[in-house]
Coordinates of C-alpha atoms (C1' of nucleotides) in Angstrom, one line a residue:
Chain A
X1 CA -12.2 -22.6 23.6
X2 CA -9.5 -21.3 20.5
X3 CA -10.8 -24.0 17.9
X4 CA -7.0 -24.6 16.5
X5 CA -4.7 -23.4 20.0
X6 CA -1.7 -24.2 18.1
X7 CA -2.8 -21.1 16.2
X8 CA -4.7 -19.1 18.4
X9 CA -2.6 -16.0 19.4
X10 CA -1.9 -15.4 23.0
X11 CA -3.3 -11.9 24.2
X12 CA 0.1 -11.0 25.8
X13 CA 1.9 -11.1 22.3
X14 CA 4.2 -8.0 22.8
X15 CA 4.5 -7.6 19.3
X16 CA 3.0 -4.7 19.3
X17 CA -1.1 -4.3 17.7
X18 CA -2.9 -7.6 16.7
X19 CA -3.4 -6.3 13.5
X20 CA 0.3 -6.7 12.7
X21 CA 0.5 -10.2 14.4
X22 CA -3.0 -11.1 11.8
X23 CA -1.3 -9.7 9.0
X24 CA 2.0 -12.0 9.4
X25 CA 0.1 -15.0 10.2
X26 CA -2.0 -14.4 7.0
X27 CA 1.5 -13.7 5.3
X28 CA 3.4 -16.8 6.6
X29 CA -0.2 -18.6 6.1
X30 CA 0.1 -18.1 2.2
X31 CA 3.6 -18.8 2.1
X32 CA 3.5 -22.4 3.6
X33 CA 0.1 -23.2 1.2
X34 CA -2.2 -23.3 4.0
X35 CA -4.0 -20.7 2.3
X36 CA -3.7 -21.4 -1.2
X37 CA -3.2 -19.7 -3.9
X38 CA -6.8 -18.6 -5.5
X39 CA -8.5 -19.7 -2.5
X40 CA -10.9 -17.3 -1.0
X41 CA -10.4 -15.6 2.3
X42 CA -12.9 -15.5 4.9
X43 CA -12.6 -12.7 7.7
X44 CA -14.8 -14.5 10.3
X45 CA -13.2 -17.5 9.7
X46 CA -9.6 -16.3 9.8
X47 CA -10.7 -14.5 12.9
X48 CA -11.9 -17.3 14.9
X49 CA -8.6 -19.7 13.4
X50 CA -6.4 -17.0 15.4
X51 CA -9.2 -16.4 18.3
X52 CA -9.4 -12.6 18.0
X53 CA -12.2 -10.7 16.5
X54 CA -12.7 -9.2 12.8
X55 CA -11.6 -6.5 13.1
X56 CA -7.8 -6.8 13.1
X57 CA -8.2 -9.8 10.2
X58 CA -9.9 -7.1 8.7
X59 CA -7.2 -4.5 8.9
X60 CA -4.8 -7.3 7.8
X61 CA -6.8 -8.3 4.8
X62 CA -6.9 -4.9 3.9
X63 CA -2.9 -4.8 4.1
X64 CA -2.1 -7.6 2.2
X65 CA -4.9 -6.2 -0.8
X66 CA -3.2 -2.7 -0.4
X67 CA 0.4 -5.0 -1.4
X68 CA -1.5 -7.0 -4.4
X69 CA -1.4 -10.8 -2.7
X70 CA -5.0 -10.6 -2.2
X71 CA -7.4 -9.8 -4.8
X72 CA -10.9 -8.4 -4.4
X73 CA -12.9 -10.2 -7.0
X74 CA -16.6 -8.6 -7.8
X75 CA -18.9 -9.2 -5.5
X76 CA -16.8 -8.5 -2.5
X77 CA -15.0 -12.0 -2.5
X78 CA -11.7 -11.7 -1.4
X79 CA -8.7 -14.0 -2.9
X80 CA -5.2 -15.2 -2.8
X81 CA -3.7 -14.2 -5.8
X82 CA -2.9 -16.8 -8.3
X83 CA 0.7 -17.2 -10.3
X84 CA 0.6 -16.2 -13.7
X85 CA 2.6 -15.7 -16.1
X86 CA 1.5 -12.1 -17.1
X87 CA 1.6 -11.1 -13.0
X88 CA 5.3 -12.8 -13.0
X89 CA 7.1 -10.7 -15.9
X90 CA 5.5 -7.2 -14.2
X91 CA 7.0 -8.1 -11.1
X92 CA 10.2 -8.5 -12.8
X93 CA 9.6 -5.7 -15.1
X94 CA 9.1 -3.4 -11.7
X95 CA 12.2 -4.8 -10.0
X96 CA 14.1 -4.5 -13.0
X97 CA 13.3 -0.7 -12.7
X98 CA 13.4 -0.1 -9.2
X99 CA 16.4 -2.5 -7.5
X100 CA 18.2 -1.2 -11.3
X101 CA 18.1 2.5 -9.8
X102 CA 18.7 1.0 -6.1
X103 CA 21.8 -0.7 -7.1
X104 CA 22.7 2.6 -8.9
X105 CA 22.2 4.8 -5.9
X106 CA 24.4 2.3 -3.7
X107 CA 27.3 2.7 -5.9
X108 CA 26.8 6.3 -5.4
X109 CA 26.6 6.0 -1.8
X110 CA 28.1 3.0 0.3
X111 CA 31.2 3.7 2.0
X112 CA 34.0 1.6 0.9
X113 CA 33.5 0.0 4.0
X114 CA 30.0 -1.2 3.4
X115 CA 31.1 -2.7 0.0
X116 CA 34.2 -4.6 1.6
X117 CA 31.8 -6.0 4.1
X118 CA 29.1 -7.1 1.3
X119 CA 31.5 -8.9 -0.6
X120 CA 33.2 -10.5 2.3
X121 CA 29.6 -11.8 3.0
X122 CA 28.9 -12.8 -0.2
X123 CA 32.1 -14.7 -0.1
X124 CA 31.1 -16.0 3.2
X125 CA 27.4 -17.1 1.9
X126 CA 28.9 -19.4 -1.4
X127 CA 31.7 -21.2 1.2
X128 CA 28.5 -21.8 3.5
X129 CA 26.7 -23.1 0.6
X130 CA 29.3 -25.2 -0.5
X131 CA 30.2 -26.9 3.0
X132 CA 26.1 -27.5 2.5
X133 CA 25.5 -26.1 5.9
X134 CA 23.1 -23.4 4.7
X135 CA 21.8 -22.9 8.0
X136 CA 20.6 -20.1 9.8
X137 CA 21.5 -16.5 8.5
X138 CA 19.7 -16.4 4.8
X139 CA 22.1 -13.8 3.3
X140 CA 20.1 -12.3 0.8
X141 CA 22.3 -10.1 -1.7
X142 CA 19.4 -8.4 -3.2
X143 CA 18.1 -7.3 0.2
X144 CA 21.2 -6.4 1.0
X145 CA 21.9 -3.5 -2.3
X146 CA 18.6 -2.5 -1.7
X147 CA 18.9 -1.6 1.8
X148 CA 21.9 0.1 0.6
X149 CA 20.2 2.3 -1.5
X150 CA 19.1 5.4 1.1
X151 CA 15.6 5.8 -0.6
X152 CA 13.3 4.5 1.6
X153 CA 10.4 5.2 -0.6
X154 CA 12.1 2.2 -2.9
X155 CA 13.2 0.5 0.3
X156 CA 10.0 -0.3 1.2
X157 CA 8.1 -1.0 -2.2
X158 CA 10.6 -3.9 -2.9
X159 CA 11.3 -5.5 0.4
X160 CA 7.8 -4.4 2.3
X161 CA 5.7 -5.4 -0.9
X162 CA 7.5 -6.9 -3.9
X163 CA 10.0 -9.4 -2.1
X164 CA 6.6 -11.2 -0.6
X165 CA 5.4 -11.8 -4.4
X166 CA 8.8 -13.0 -5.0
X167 CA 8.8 -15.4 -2.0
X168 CA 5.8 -17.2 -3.4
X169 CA 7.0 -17.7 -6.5
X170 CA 10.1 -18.7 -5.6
X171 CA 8.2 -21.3 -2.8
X172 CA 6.0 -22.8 -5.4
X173 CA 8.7 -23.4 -7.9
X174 CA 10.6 -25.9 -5.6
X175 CA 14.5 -24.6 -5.1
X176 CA 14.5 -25.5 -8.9
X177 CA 15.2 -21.9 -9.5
X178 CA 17.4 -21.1 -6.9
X179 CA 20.1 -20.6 -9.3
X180 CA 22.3 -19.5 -6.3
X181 CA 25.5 -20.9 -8.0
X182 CA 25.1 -19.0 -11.3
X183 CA 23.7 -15.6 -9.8
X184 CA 26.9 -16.0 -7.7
X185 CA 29.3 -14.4 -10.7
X186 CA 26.8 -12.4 -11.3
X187 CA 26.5 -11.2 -7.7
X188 CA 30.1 -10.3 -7.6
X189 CA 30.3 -8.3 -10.8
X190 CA 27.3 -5.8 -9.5
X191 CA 29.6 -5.7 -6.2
X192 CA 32.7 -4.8 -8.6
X193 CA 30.8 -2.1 -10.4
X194 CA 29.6 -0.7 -7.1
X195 CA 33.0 -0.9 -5.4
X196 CA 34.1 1.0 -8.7
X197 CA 31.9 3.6 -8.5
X198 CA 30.2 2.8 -11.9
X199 CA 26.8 3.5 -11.3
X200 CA 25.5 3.1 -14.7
X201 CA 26.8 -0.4 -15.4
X202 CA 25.9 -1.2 -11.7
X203 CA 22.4 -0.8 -12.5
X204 CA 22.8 -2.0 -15.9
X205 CA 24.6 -5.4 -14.9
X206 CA 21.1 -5.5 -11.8
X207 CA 18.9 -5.4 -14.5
X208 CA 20.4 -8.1 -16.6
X209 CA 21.5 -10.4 -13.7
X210 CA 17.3 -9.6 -12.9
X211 CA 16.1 -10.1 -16.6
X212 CA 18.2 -13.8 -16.8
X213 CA 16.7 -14.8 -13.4
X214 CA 13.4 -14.0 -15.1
X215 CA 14.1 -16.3 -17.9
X216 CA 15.6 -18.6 -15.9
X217 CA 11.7 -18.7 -13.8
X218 CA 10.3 -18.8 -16.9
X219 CA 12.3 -21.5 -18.6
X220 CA 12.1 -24.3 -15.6
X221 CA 8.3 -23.3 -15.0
X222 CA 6.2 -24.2 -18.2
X223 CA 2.9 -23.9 -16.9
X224 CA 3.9 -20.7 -16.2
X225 CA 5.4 -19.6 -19.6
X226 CA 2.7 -18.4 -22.2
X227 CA 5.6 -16.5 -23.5
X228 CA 5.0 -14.1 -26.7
X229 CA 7.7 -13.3 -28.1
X230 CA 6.9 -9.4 -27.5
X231 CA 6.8 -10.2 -23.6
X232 CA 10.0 -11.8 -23.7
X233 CA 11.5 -7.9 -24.2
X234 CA 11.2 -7.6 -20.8
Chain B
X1 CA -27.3 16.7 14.0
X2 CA -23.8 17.0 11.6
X3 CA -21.8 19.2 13.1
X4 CA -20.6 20.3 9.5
X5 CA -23.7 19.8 7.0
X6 CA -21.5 20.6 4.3
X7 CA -19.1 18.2 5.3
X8 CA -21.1 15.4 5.7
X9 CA -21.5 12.2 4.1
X10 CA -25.3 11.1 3.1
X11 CA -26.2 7.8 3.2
X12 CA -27.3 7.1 -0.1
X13 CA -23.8 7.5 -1.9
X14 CA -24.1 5.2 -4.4
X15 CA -19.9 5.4 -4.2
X16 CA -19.5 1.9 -2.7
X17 CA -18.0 1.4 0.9
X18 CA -17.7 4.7 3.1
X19 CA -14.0 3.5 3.4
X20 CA -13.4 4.4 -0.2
X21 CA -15.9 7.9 0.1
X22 CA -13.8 8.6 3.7
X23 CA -10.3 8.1 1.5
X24 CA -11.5 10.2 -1.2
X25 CA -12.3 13.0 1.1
X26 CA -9.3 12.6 3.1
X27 CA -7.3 12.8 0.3
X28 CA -9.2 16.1 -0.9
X29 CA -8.3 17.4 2.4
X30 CA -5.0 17.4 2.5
X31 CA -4.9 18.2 -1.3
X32 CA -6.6 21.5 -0.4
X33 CA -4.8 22.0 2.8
X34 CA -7.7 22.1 5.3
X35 CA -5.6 19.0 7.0
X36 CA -2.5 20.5 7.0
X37 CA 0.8 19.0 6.3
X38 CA 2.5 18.0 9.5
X39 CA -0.8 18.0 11.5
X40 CA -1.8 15.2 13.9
X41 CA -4.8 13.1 12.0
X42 CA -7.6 12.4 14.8
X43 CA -9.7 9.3 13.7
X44 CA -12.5 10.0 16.0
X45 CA -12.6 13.8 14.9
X46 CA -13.0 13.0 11.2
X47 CA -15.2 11.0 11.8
X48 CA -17.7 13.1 13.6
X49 CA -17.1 15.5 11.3
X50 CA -17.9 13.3 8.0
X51 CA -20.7 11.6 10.0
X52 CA -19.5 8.1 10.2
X53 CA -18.1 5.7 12.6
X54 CA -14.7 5.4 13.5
X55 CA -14.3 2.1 11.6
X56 CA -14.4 3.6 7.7
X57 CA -11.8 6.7 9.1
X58 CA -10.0 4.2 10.4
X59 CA -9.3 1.8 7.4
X60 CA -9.4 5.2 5.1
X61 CA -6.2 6.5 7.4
X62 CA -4.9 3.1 7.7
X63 CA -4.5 3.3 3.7
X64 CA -3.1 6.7 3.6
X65 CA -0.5 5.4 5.7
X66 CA -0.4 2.5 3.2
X67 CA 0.6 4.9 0.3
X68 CA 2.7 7.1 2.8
X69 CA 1.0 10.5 2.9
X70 CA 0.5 9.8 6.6
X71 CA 3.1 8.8 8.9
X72 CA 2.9 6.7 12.3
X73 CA 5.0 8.4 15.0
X74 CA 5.7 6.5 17.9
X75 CA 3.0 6.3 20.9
X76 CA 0.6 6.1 17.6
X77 CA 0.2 9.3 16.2
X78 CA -1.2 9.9 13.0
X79 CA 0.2 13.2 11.1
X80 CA 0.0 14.2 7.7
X81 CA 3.6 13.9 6.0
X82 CA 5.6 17.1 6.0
X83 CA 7.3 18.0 2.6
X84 CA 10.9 17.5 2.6
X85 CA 14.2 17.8 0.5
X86 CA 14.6 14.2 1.1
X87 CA 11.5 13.1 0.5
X88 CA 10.9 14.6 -2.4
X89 CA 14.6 13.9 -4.1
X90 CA 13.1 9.7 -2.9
X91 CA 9.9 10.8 -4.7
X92 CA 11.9 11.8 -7.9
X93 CA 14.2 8.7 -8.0
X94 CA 11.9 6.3 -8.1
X95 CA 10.0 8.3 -10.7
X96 CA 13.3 8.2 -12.3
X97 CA 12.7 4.5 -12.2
X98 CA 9.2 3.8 -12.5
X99 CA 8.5 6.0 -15.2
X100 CA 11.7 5.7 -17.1
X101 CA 10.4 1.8 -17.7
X102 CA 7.1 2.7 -17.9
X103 CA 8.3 4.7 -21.0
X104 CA 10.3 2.1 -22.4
X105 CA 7.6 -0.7 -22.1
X106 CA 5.1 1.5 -24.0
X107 CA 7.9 2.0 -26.4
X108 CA 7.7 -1.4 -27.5
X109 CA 3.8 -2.0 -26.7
X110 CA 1.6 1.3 -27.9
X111 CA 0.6 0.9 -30.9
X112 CA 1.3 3.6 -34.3
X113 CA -2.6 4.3 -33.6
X114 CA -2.1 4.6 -30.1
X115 CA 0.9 7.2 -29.9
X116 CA -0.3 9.2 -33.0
X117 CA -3.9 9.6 -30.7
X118 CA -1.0 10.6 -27.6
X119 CA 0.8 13.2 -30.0
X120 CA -2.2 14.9 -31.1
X121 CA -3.5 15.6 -27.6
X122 CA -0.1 16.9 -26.9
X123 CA -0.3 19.3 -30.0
X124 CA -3.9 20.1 -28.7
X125 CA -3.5 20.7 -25.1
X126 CA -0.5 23.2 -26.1
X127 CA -2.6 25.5 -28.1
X128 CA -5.5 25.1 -25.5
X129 CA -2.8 26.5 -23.1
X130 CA -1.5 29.5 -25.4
X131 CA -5.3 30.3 -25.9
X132 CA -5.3 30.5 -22.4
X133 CA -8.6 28.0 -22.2
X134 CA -6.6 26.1 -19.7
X135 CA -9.9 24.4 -18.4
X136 CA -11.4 21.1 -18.2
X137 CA -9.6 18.0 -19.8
X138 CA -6.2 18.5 -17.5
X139 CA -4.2 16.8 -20.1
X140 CA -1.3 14.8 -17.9
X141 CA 1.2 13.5 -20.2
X142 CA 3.1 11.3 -17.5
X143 CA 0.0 9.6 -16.3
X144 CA -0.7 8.6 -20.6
X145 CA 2.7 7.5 -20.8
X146 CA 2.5 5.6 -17.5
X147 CA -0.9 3.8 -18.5
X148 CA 0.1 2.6 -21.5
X149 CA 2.7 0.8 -20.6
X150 CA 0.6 -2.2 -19.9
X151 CA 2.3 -3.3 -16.3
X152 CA -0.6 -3.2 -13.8
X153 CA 2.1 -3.5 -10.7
X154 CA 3.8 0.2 -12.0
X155 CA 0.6 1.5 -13.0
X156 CA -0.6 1.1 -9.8
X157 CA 2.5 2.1 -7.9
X158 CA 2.4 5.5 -10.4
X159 CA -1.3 6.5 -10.5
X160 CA -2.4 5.2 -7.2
X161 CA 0.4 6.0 -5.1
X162 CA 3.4 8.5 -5.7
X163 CA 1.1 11.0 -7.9
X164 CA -1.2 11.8 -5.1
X165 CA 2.2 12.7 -3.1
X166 CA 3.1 14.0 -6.6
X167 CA 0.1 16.5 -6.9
X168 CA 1.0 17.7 -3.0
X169 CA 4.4 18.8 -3.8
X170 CA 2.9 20.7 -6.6
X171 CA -0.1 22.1 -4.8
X172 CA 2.2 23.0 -2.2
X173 CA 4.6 24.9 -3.9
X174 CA 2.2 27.4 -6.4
X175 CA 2.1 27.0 -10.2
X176 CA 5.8 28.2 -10.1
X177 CA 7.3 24.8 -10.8
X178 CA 4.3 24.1 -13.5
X179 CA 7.1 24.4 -16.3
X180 CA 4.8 22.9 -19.0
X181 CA 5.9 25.4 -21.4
X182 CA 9.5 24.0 -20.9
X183 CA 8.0 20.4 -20.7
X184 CA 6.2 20.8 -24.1
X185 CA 9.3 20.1 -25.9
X186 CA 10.7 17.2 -23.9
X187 CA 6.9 15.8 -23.7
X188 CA 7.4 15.8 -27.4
X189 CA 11.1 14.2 -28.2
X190 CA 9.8 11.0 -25.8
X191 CA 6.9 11.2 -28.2
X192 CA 9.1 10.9 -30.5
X193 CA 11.1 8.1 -29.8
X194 CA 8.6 6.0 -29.0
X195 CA 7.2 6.7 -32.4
X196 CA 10.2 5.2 -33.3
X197 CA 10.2 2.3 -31.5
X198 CA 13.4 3.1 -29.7
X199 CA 12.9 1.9 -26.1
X200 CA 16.2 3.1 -24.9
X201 CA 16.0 6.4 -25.9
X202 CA 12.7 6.7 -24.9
X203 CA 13.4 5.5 -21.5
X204 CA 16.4 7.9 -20.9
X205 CA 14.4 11.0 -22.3
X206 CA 12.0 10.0 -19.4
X207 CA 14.6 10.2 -17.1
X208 CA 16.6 13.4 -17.9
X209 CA 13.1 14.7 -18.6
X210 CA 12.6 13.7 -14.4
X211 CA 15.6 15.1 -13.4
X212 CA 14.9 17.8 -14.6
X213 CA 11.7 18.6 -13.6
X214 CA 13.4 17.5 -10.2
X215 CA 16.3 20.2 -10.2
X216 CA 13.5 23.0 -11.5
X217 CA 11.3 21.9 -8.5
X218 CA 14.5 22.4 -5.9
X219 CA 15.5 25.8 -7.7
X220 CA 12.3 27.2 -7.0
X221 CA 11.9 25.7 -3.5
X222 CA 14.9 27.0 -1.7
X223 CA 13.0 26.3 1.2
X224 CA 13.1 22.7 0.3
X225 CA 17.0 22.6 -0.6
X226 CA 19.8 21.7 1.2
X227 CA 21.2 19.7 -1.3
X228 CA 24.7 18.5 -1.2
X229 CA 26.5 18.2 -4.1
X230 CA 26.4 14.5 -3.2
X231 CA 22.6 14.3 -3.4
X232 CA 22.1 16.4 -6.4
X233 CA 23.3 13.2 -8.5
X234 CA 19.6 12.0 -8.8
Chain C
dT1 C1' 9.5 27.8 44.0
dG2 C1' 11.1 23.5 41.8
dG3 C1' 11.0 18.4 41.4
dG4 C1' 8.6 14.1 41.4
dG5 C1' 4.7 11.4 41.6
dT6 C1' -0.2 11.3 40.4
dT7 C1' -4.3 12.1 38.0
dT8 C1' -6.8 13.3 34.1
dG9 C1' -7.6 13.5 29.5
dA10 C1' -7.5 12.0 24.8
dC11 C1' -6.7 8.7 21.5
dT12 C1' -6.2 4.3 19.5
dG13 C1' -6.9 -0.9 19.7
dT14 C1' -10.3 -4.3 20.1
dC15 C1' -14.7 -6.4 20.4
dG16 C1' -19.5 -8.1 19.6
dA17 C1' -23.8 -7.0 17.3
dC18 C1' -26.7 -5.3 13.6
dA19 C1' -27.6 -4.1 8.7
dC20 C1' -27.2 -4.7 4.0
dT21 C1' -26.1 -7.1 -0.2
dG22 C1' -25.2 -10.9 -3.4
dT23 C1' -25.6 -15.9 -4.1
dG24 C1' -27.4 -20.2 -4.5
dA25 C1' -31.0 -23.5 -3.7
dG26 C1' -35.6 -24.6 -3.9
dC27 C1' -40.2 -24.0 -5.7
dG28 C1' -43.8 -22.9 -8.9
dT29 C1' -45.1 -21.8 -13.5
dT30 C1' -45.3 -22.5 -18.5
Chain D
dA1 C1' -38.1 -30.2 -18.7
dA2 C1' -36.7 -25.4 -18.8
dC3 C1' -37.2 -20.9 -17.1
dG4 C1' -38.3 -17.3 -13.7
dC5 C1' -39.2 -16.1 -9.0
dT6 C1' -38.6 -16.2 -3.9
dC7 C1' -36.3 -17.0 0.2
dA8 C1' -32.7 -18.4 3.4
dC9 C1' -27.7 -18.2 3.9
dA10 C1' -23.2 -16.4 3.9
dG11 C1' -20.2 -12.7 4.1
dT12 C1' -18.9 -8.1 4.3
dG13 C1' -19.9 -3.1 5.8
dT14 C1' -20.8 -0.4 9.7
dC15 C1' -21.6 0.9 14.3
dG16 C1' -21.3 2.0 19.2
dA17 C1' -18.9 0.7 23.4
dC18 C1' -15.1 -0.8 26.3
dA19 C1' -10.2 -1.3 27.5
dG20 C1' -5.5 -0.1 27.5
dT21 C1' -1.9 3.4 27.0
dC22 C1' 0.7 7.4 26.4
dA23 C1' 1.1 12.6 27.2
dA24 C1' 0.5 16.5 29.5
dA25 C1' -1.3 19.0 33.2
dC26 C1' -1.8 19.1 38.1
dC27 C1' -0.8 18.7 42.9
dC28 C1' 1.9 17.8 47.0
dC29 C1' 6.0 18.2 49.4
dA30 C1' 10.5 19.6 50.4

DNA sequence: TGGGGTTTGACTGTCGACACTGTGAGCGTT
DNA sequence: AACGCTCACAGTGTCGACAGTCAAACCCCA
């Protein structure tokens, strides 16, 4: 008898190993709060919630430590990370660096093609948003330049480990700091730069439009803002 | 009976978890080419041969693959990454990045003490080198630089991950591509700037400094070259 | 002799059980 | 009453075994 069936996971998943099915469980699991932040994670229990054994949980504990959302305190305690300040400006700090030299390699190498079709989406996404019917597709520009990058190696670090970080922090902000509106402008000029071929003011304008999201967080989160002024140089 | 005494792992490691002991030796392995790049990784065979159970192999593989130096081929195969133009022109960008802020935030965080400590080692690992008494410390400039830059995430992503792939490229390719005469200099201007407190500077001496090291590495590896001209723009 | 189906082998995924370690509560001593 | 010690509990580390799957070799038949 699966003690929760609404989250017992059916044998016949064809998604491929359990251990991948765990590890987005445990992933959406933190997203939504039912694991919450600092709490302590418990490998049997975990296992019996999804009725498998531990040694997939395992696996996907392992994963999500090996991407910095769970901790592993002394004593062989495993834990949700918690929000901090100090852990918020180096995630910016790292994808200041690292979607900065993505944006600069997709000005080097989208087809002209690929741009037109970004900023027609782009346009697309703000007339959705504006109608208020911002439904089903999530266009996410970031994603999107990042993807267009061609370096896997970055490819992965920011949407296979950073962008999760990012997602919780963004959840447990509230849409307060959605800033979609303002990033808009900003959105476009990267897309101008790129379409230009400037590669060094694409990545320049990525890094500010990142740096004044980063203040933005930091200025409609308080209890998250022990800012020195030597941090703010971010 | 261990089929390989040598090889073995006792009991009594006081090295924590046999995961960790099992990555270690992994890594060693493929550092020192008994597991040969491009070879298919056998979880059972290792661990016969280290005198453990599957389960530690498997989490120690599981982590490689984490940080990329093994690769999962369809049907499930595990094989040690094979060295590549492309993969190592990914490597260098995102030194490029990671390291270019790296240098910039210890620009503005290092303290006088701190890079005067950093500039003497320099000076002293130089003449160690001239002397020829090339032996223990294995001064590594990068890693300092990286370290003190006080952002666990890029510390992390540095030391823990793309330096082990790092330190194959150079194992892999002789002490050709060492260069640290040539890298003395450069090593020194970034020095130098940071002295100054000029993050800028500092972070685009990193960066040329990179590229560099990137375009030596390729002219000495024409095995490992077909660049286009479009690539070459690292 | 060549093609197609079948079998065999190897390997990974998964599981349940045991062992070891740190923690906290409870008890006795001072 | 405070401190130190002991013991049960909780949780992770590790192990051996079973099951499913893909690949390659093998065999049968035309």
């Amino acid at each position: 008898m699966p003690p929760s069936p609404h989250l017992a996971i059916v044998k016949d998943d064809t998604s491929g190993p359990l251990a991948d099915v765990v590890f987005d469980r445990v992933l959406d699991a933190i997203y939504q709060g039912r694991l919450a932040l600092g709490s302590v994670v418990n490998e049997a229990a975990l296992a019996q919630e999804f009725g498998v054994s531990r040694g997939p949980v395992r696996e996907a504990v392992r994963r999500l430590q090996g991407i910095q959302l769970i901790t592993r305190e002394p004593y062989m305690k495993a834990r949700v990370i918690t929000l901090s300040a100090e852990s918020a400006i180096e995630l910016f700090q790292m994808r200041m660096a690292l979607e900065g030299m993505a944006c600069k390699l997709a000005a080097l190498r989208m087809t002209n093609d690929e741009v037109d079709t970004l900023l027609a989406e782009l346009a697309q996404d703000r007339e959705r948003r504006i109608d208020g019917a911002q439904d089903r597709p999530a266009f996410d520009f970031h994603e999107r330049i990042v993807r267009a990058c061609g370096n896997a190696r970055i490819i992965n670090a920011l949407c296979g480990d950073l962008y999760h970080l990012l997602r919780i922090y963004r959840r447990h902000s509230g849409s307060v700091l959605e800033r979609k509106d303002d990033a808009y402008g900003e959105h476009w000029q990267i897309i101008r730069a790129i379409r230009a071929r400037d590669a060094e003011l694409a990545e320049s304008l990525m890094r500010s439009h990142i740096e004044r999201a980063a203040q933005h967080l930091f200025t409609h989160l308080p209890q998250l803002a022990p800012l020195t002024a030597g941090d703010r140089a971010i």
